[in-house]
GROMACS .gro file of C-alpha atoms in nm:
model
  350
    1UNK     CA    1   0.493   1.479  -1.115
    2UNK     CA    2   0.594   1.657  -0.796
    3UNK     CA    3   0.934   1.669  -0.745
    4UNK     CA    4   0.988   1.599  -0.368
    5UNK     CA    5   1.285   1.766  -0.166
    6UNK     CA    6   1.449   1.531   0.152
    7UNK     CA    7   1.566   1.741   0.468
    8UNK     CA    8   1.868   1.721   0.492
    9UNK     CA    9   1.965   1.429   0.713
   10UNK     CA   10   2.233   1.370   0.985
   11UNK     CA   11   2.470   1.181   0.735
   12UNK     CA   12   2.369   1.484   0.449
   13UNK     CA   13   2.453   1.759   0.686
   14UNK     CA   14   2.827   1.594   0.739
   15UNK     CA   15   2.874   1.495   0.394
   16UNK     CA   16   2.749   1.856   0.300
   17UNK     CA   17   3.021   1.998   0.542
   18UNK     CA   18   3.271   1.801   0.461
   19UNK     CA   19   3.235   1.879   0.107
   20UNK     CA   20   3.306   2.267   0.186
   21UNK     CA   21   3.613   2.205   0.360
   22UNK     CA   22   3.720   2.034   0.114
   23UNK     CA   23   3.677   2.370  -0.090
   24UNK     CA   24   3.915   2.587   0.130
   25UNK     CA   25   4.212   2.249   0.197
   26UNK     CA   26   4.435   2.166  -0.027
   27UNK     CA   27   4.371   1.852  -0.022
   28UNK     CA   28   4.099   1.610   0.129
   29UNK     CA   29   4.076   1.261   0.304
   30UNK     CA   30   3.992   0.971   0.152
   31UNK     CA   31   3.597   0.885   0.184
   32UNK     CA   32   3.495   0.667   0.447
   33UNK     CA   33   3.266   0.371   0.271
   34UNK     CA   34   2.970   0.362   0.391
   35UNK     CA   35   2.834   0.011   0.520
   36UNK     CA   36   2.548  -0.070   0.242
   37UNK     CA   37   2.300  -0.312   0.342
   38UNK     CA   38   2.020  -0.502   0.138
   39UNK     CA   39   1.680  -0.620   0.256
   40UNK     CA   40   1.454  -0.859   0.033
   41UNK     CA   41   1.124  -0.740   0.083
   42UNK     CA   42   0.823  -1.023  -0.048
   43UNK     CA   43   0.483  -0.957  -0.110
   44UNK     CA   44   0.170  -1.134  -0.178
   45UNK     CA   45   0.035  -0.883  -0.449
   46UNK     CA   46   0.083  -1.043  -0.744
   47UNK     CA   47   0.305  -0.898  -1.025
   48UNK     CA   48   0.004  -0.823  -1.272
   49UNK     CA   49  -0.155  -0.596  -1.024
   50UNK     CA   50  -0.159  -0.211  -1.072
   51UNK     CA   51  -0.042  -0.156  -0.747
   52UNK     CA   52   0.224  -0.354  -0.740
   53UNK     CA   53   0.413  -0.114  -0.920
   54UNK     CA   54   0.251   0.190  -0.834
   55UNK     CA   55   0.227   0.097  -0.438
   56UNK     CA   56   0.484  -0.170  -0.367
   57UNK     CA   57   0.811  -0.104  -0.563
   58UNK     CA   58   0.800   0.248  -0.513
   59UNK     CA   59   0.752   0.167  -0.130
   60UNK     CA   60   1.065  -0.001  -0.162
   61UNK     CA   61   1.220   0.246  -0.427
   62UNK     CA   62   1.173   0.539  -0.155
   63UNK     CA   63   1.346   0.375   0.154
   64UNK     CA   64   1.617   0.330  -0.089
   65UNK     CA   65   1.671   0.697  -0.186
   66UNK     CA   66   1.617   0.853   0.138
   67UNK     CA   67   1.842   0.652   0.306
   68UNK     CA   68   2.103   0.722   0.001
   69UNK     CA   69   2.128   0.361  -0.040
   70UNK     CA   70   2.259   0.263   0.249
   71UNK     CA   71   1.969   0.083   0.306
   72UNK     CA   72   1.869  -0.096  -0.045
   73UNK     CA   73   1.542  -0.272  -0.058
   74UNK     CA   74   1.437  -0.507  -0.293
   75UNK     CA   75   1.132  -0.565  -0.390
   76UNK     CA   76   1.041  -0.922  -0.460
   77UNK     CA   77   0.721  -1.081  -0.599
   78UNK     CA   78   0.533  -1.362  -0.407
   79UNK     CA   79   0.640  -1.687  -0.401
   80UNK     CA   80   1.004  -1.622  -0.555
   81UNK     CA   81   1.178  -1.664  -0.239
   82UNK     CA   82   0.957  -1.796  -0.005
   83UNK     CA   83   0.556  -1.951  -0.007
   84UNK     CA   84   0.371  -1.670   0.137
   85UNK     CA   85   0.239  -1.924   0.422
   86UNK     CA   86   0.608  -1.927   0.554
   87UNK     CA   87   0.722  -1.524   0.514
   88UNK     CA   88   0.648  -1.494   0.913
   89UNK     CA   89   0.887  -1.779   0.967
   90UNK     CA   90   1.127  -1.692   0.677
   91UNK     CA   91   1.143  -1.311   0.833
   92UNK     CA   92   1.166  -1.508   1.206
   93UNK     CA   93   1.491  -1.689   1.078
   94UNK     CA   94   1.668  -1.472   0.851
   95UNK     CA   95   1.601  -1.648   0.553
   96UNK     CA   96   1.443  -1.303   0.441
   97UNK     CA   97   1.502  -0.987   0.605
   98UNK     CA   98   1.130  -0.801   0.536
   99UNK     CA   99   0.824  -0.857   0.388
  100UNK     CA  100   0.566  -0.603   0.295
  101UNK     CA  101   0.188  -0.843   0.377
  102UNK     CA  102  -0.123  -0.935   0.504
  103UNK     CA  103  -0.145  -1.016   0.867
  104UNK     CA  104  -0.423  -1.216   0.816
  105UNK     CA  105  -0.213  -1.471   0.757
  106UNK     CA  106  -0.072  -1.553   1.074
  107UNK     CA  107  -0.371  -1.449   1.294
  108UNK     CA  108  -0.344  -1.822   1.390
  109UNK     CA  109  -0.004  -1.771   1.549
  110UNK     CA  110  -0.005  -1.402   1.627
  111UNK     CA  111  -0.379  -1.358   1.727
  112UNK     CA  112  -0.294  -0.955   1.795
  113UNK     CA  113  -0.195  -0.971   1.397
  114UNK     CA  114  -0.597  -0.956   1.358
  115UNK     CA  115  -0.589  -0.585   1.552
  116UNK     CA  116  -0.359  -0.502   1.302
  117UNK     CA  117  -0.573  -0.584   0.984
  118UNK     CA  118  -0.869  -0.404   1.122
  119UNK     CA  119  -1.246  -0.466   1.236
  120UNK     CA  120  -1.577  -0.466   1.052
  121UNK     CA  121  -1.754  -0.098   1.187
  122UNK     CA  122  -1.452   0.032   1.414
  123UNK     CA  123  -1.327   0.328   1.235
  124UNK     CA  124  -1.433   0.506   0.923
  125UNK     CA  125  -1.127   0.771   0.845
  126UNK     CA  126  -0.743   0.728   0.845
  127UNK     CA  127  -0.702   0.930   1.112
  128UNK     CA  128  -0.927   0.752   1.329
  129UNK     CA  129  -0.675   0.408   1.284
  130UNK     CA  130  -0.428   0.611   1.358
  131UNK     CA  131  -0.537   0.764   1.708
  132UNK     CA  132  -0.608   0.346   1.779
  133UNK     CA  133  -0.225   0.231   1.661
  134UNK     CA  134  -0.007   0.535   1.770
  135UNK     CA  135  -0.242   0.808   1.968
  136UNK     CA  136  -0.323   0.501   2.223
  137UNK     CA  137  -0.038   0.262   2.197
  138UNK     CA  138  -0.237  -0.013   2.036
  139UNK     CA  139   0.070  -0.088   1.799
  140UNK     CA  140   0.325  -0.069   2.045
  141UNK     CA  141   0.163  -0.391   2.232
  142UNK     CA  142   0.098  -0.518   1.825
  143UNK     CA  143   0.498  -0.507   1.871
  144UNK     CA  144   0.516  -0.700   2.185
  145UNK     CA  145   0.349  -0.988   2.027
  146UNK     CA  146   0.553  -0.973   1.679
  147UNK     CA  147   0.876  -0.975   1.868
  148UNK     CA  148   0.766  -1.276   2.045
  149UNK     CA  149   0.792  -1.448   1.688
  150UNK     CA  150   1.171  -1.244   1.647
  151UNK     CA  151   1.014  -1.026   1.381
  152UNK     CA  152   1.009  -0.613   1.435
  153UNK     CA  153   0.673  -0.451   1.302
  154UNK     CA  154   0.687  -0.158   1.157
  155UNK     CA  155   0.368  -0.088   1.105
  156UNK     CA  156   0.026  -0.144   0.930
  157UNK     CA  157  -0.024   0.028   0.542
  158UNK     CA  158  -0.375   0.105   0.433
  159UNK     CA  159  -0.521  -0.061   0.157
  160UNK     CA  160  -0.845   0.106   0.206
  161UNK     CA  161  -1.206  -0.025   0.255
  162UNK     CA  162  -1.296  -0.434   0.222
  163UNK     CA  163  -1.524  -0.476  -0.040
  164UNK     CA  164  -1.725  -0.752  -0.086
  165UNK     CA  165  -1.852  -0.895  -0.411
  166UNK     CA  166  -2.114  -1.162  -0.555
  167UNK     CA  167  -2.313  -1.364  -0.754
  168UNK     CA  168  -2.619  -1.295  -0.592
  169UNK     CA  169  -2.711  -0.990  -0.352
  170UNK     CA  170  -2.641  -0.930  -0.006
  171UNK     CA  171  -2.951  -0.688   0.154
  172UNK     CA  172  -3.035  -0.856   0.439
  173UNK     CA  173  -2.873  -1.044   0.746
  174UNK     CA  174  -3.072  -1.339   0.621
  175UNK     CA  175  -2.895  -1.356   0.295
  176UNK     CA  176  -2.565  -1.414   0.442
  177UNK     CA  177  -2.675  -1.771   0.584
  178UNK     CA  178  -2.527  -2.026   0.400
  179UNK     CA  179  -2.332  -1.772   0.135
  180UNK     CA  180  -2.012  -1.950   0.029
  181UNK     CA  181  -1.729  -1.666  -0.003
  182UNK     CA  182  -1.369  -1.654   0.024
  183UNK     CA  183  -1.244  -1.487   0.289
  184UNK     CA  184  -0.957  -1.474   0.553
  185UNK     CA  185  -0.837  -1.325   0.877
  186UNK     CA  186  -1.079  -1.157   1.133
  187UNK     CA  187  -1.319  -1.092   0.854
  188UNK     CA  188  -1.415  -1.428   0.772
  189UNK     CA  189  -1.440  -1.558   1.157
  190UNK     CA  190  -1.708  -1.233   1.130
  191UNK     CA  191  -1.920  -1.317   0.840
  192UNK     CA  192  -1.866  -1.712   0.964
  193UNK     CA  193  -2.146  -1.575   1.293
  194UNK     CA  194  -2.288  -1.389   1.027
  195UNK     CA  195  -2.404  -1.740   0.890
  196UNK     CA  196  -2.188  -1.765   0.582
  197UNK     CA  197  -1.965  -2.014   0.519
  198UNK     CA  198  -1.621  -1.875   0.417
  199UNK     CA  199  -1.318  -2.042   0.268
  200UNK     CA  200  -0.979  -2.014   0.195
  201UNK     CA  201  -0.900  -2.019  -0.165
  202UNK     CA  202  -0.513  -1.854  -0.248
  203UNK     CA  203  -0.538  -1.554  -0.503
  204UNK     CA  204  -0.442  -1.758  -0.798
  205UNK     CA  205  -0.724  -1.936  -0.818
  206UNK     CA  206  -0.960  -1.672  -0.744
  207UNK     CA  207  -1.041  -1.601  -1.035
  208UNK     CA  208  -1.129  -1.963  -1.161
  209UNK     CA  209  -1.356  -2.008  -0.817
  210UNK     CA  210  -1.553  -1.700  -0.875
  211UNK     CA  211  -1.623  -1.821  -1.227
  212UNK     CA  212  -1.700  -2.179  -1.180
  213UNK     CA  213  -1.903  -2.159  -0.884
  214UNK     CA  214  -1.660  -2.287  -0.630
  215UNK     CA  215  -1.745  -1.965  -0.422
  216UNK     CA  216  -2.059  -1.748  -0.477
  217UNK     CA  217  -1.899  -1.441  -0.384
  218UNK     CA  218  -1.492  -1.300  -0.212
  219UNK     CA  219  -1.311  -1.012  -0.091
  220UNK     CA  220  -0.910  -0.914  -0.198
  221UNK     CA  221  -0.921  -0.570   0.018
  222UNK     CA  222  -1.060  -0.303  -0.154
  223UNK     CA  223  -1.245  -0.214  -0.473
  224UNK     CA  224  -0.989  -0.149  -0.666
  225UNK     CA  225  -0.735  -0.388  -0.545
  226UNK     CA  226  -0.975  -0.695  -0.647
  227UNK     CA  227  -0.998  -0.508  -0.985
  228UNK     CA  228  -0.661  -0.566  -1.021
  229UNK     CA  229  -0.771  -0.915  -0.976
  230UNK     CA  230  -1.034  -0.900  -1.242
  231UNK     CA  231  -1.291  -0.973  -0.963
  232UNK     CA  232  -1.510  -0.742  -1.217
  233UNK     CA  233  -1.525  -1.022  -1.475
  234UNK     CA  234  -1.675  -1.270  -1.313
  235UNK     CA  235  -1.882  -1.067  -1.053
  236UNK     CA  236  -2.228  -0.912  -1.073
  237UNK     CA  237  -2.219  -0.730  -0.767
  238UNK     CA  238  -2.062  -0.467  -0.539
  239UNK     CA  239  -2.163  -0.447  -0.153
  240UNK     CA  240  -2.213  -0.130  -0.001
  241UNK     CA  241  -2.072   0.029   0.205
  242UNK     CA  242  -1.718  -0.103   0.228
  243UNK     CA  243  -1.730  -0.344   0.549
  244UNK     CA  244  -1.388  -0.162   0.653
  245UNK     CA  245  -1.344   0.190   0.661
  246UNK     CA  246  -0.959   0.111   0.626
  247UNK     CA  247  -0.826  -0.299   0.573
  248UNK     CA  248  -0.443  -0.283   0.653
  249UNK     CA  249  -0.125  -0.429   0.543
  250UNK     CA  250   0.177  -0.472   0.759
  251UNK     CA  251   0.545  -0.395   0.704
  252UNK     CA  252   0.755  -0.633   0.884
  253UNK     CA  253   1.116  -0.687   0.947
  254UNK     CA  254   1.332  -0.934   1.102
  255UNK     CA  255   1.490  -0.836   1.437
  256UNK     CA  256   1.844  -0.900   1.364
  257UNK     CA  257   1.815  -0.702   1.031
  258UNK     CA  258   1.615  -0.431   1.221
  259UNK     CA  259   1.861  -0.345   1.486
  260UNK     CA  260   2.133  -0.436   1.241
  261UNK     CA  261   2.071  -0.065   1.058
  262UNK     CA  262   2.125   0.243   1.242
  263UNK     CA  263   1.865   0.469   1.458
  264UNK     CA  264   1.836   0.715   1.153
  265UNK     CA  265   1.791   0.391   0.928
  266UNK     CA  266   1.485   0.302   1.118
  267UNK     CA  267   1.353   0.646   1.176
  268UNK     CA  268   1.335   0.698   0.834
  269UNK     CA  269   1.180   0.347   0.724
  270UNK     CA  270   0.919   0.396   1.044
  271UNK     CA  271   0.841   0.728   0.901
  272UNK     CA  272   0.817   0.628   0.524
  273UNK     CA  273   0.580   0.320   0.666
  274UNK     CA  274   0.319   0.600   0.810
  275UNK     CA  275   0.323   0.802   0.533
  276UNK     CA  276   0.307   0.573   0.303
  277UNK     CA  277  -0.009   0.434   0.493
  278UNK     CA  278  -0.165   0.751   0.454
  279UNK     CA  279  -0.099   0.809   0.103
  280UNK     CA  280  -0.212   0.446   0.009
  281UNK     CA  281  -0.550   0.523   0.157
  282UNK     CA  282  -0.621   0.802  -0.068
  283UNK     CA  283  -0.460   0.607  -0.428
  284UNK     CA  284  -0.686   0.305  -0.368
  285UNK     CA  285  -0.976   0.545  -0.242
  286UNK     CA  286  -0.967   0.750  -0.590
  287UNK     CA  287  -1.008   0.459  -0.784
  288UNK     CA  288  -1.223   0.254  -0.554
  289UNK     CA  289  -1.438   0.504  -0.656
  290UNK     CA  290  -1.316   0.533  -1.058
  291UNK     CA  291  -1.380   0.180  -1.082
  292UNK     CA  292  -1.734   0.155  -0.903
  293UNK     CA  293  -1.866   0.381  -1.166
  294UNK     CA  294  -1.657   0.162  -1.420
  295UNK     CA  295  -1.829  -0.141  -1.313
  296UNK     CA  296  -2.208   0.004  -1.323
  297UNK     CA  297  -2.207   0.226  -1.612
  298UNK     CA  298  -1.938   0.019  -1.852
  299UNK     CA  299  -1.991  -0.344  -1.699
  300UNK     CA  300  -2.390  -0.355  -1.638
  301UNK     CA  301  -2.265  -0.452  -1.237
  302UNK     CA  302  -2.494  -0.321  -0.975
  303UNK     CA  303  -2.432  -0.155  -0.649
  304UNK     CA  304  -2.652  -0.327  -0.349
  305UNK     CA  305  -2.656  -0.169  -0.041
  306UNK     CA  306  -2.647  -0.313   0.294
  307UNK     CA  307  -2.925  -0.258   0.505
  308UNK     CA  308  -2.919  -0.078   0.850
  309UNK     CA  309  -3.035  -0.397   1.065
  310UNK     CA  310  -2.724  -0.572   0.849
  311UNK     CA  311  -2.434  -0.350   0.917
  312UNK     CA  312  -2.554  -0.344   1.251
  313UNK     CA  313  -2.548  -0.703   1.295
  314UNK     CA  314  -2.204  -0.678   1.079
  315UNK     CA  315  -2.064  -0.485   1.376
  316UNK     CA  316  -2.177  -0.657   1.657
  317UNK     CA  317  -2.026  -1.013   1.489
  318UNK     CA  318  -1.704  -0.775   1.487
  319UNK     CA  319  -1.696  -0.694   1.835
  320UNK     CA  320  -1.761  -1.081   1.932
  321UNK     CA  321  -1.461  -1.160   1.716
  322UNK     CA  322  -1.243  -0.892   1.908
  323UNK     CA  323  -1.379  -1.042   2.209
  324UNK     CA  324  -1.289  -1.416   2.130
  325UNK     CA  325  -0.939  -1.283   2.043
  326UNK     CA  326  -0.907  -1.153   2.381
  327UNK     CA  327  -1.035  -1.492   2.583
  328UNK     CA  328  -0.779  -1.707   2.341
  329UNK     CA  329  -0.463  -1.426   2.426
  330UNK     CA  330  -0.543  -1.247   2.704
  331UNK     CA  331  -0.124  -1.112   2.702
  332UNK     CA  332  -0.195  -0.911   2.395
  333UNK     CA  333  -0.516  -0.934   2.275
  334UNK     CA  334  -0.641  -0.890   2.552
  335UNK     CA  335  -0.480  -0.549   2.584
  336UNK     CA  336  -0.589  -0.464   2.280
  337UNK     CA  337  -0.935  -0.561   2.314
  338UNK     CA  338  -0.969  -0.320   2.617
  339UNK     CA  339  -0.812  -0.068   2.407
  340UNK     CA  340  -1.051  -0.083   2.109
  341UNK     CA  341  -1.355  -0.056   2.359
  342UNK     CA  342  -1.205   0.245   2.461
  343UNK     CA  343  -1.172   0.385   2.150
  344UNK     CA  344  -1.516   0.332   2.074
  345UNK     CA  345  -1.635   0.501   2.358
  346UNK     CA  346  -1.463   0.812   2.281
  347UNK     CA  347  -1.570   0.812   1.990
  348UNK     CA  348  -1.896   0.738   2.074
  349UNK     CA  349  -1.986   0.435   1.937
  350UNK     CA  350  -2.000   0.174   2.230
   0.00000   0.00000   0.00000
């Protein structure tokens, strides 16, 4: 394990100077407490998962040791304080201070939350999501609209690609017509004009719906985050390539609570959001990749590529989805929508 060193901080640099005067006085002043506060942070990973551990609690773990523990947060599994339906309204009101989630979830009521989750065959690399959120300003107006709803966002956290897996394959535009598959947020309003017919089924009962029938195929972000839902099981294949280069999460944080904590308090969580975001994209990416091979060469599952004329079509739905967004909230969306053209004109994909 690498050991990792923290700059010294502000508060580290007086407490480290007012440790050596204490060396040379005969005698020192009392400490000063410091003012210790406590966010409950919820997620919708279940407990089972991998990376809830590996991803999630240490998330937590590190704002906690950086800041000293001035700032404690606690991790918290989903459901135990809240439904995960209500954690936008729970975060609104103070009936939970943060919540580490999907914004897919409230894409109904914060349509600029579907800008934060990402688009089908906008952007490829991490870096390229990051020149959209904080090179441009696209989260910045992602802000306006959260703070609309009393909630501060911190900032989107990379779960990698969005896989999709089935029953049967997917080759052709054609043979999305008519494919039942679970799905949420901007990506199933995509493969709905892509002629599937996507529902919402919560994680719990994945499983069971994959198995039975219910749905013929489902995405839970990335490879390896629906392996940690045991999509492998009950799944014969894998879609390729990933339909997002990056899906995100979102770190969110009531306002009160947010400008409760200090400058340096939020510097350091804003900073330990990005990171993290960047070193989430390459721990699901390694075993995205582990697990592929794990499901053809161990689990008989094939790989079925997408074809050209598909992922074309893919995109396109994308861009009509980014579009609709912007008609429905001009305010925001709208903003954004302008935005994301210009991005892909720079980068040469308009």
């Amino acid at each position: 394990m690498t050991k990792k060193i923290q700059p010294l901080s502000r508060r580290g640099f007086f407490a480290a100077s007012a440790g050596a005067a204490a060396g040379v006085t005969l005698a020192a002043p009392a400490a000063i407490a410091q003012t210790k506060t406590v966010w409950r942070m919820q997620t919708h990973w279940p407990t089972g998962n991998w990376y809830y551990e590996d991803v999630f609690v240490k998330f937590c773990n590190r704002i906690t040791a950086a800041t000293g523990g001035e700032l404690t947060v606690e991790p918290h599994a989903p459901e135990s304080l809240v439904p995960t339906g209500e954690v936008l309204n729970a975060v609104r009101r103070g009936l939970l201070e943060s919540a580490f989630i999907y914004p897919a979830y409230w894409i109904g009521r914060v349509p600029a939350a579907g800008h934060l989750n990402g688009h089908i065959g906008v952007w490829d690399r991490h870096e390229e999501q990051d020149i959209f959120y904080y090179e441009m300003g696209g989260l910045d107006i992602i802000r306006e609209a959260y703070a609309e709803q009393g909630v501060y966002q911190v900032g989107p956290v990379s779960y990698s690609g969005l896989t999709l897996w089935g029953n049967r394959p997917l080759r052709t535009t054609a043979d999305f017509a008519g494919w039942p598959v679970r799905s949420t947020g901007a990506a199933g309003l995509v493969l709905a004009k892509m002629g599937a017919s996507p529902v919402a089924i919560p994680g719990g009962e994945l499983y069971q719906a994959l198995q039975s029938g219910v749905v013929d195929g489902a995405h839970w972000g990335s490879t390896s985050t629906a392996w940690g839902m045991n999509f492998q099981e009950v799944c014969k294949y894998i879609m390729e390539p990933d339909l997002l280069g990056h899906l995100n999460g979102e770190v969110m944080v009531g306002l009160d609570a947010w400008n409760a904590v200090g400058e340096d308090i939020r510097a350091t969580v804003s900073e330990i959001v990005r990171a993290t975001s960047a070193e989430a994209a390459a721990h699901f990416l390694y075993r995205d990749l582990t697990f592929k091979q794990e499901f053809v060469n161990a689990r008989g599952g094939e790989l079925v590529t997408i074809d050209d004329d598909a992922l074309a079509a893919l995109r396109t739905a994308s861009l009509s989805v980014v579009d609709d967004f912007s008609a429905q909230d001009p305010t925001y969306c709208g903003r954004l929508g302008e935005m994301l053209h210009e991005f892909l004109r720079t980068t040469g994909r308009a």
